[in-house]
Coordinates of C-alpha atoms in Angstrom, one line a residue:
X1282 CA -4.0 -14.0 -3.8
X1283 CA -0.5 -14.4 -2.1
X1284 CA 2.3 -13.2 -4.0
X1285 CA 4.8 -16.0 -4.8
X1286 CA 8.3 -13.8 -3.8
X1287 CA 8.6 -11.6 -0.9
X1288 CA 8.5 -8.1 -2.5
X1289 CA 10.7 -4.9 -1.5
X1290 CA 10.7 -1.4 -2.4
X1291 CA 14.3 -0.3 -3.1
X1292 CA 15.2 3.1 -4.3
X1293 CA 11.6 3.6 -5.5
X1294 CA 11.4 0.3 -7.5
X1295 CA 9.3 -2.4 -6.0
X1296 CA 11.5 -5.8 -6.5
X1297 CA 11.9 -9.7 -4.8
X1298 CA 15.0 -10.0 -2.8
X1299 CA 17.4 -10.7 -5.7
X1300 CA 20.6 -9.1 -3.2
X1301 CA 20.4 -13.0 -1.9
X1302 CA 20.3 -16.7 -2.8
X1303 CA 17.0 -17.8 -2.4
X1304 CA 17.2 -21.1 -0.2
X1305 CA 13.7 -22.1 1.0
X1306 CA 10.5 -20.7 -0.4
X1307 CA 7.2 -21.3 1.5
X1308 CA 5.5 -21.2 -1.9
X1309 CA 7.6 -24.5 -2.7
X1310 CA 5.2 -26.2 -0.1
X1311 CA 1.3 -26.8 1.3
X1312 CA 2.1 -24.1 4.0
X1313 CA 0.0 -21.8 3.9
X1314 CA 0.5 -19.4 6.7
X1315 CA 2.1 -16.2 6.0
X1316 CA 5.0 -16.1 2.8
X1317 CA 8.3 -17.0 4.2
X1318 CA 11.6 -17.2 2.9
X1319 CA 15.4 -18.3 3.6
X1320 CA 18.0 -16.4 2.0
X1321 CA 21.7 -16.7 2.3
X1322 CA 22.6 -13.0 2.3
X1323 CA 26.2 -11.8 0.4
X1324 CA 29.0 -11.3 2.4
X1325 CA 28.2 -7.9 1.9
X1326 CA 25.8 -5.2 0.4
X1327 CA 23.8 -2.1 0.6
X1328 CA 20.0 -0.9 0.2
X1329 CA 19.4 2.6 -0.3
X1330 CA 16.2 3.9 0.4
X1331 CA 14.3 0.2 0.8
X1332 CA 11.2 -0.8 3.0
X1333 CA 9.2 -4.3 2.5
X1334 CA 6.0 -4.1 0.4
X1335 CA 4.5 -5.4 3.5
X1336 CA 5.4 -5.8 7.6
X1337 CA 8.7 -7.8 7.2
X1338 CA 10.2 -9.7 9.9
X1339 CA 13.8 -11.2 9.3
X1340 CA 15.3 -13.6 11.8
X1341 CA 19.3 -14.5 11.5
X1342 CA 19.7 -18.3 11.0
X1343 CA 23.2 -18.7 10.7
X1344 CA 26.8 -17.3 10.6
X1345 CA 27.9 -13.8 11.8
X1346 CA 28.4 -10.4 10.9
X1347 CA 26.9 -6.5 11.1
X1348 CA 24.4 -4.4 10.5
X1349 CA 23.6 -0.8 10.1
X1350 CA 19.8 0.6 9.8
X1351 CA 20.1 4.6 9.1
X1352 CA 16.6 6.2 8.7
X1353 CA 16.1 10.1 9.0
X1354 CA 18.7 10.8 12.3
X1355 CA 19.4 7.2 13.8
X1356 CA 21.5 5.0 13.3
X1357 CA 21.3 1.3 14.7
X1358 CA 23.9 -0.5 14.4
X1359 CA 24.1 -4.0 15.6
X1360 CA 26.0 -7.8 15.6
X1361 CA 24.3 -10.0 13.3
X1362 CA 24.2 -13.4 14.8
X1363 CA 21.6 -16.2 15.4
X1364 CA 18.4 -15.0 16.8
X1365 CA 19.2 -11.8 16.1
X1366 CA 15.7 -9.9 14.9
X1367 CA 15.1 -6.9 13.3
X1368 CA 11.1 -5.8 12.3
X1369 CA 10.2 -3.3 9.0
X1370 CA 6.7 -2.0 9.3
X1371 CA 5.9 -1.9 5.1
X1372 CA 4.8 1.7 5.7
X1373 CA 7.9 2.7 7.1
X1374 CA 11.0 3.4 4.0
X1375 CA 14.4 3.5 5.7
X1376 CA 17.5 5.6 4.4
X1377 CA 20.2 2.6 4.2
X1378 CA 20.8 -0.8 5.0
X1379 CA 24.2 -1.8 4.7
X1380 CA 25.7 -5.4 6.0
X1381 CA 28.8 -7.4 6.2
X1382 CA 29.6 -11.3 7.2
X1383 CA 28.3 -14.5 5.4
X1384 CA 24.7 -15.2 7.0
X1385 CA 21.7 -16.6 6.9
X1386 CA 18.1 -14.5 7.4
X1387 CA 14.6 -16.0 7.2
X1388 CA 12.2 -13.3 6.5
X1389 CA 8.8 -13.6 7.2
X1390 CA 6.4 -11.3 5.1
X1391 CA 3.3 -10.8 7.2
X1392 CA 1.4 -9.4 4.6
X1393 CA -1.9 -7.5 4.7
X1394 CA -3.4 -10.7 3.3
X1395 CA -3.4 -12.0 6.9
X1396 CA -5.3 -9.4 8.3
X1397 CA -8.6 -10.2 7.1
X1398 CA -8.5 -13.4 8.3
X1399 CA -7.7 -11.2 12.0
X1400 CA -10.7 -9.5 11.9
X1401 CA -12.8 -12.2 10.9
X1402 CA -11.7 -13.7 14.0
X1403 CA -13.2 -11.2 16.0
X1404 CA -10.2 -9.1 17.0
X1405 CA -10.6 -6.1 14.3
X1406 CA -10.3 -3.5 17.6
X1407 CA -6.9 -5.8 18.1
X1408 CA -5.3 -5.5 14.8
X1409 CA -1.4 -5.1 15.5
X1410 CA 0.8 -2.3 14.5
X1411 CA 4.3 -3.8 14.3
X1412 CA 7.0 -1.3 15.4
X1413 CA 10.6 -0.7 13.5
X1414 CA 13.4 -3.0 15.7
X1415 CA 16.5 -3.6 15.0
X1416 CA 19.0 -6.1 16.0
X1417 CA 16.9 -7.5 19.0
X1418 CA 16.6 -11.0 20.7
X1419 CA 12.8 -12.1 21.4
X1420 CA 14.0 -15.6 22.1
X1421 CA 9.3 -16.8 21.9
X1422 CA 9.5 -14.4 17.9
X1423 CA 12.1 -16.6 17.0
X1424 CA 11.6 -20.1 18.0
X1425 CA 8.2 -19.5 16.7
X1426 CA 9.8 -18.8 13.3
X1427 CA 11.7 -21.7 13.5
X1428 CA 9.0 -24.1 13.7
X1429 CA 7.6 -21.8 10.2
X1430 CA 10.6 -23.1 9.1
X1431 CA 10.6 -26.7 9.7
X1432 CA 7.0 -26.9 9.0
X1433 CA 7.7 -25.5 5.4
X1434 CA 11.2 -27.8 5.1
X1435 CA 8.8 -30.5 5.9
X1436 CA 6.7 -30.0 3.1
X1437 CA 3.5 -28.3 5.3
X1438 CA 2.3 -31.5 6.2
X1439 CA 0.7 -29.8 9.0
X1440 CA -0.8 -27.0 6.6
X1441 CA 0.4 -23.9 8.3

């Protein structure tokens, strides 16, 4: 069963994203690809210690601002901005998250309920390992979440 919020572990307590204004939900809708939600971030705020349940892709929408990932000795910091992508492997905690700037992030939770249906498909040798990335443009990642997006808007009249 898919969990109805995306879920985060912050500081040891495992949580939905309640540091934003939940916009869209894909639970809302027939979708039913992977979960995926729009948040309007605050102008700013901090994480300490936080890493997604699950592999967590996040895609700035809309507006400006920064970011700063710190996790053991680096630091990334980066210009938050549309199409701007960062990638949290769920086995992976990081130290701190901090942000400023009004924004926009649609995070897609590509949960280990997925994978299954991978291996099914006959490509369990193929199953991928996402990487940590931070504030990077992968212009194909993100126009394929946009159409997630305006498939769930949309109601999922396609399905997902």
């Amino acid at each position: 069963m898919q969990p109805e919020q995306i879920l985060i572990n912050v500081s040891e307590e495992v949580e939905p994203v309640h540091s934003a204004e939940l916009v869209l939900s894909s639970v809302s809708s027939s979708w039913s690809g992977f979960l995926v939600e729009l948040h309007r971030i605050p102008e700013t705020g901090r994480l300490d210690r936080f890493a997604p349940c699950h592999d967590l892709v996040c895609l700035c929408v809309s507006g400006t601002g920064s970011a700063c990932v710190r996790s053991g000795s680096a630091e990334h910091r980066f210009r938050l901005e549309p199409g701007t992508l960062s990638i949290f492997p769920g086995d992976r905690e990081v130290d701190c998250v901090t942000w400023s700037g009004r924004h926009e992030v649609l995070l897609v939770d590509v949960g280990n309920s997925r994978i299954p249906l991978w291996a099914m498909s006959g490509h369990e040798d193929r199953v991928p390992d996402l990487v940590a990335r931070f504030g990077i443009k992968d212009p194909p990642l993100a126009a394929l979440m946009g159409v997630m997006r305006a498939e769930i808007e949309a109601g999922g009249p396609i399905g997902g």
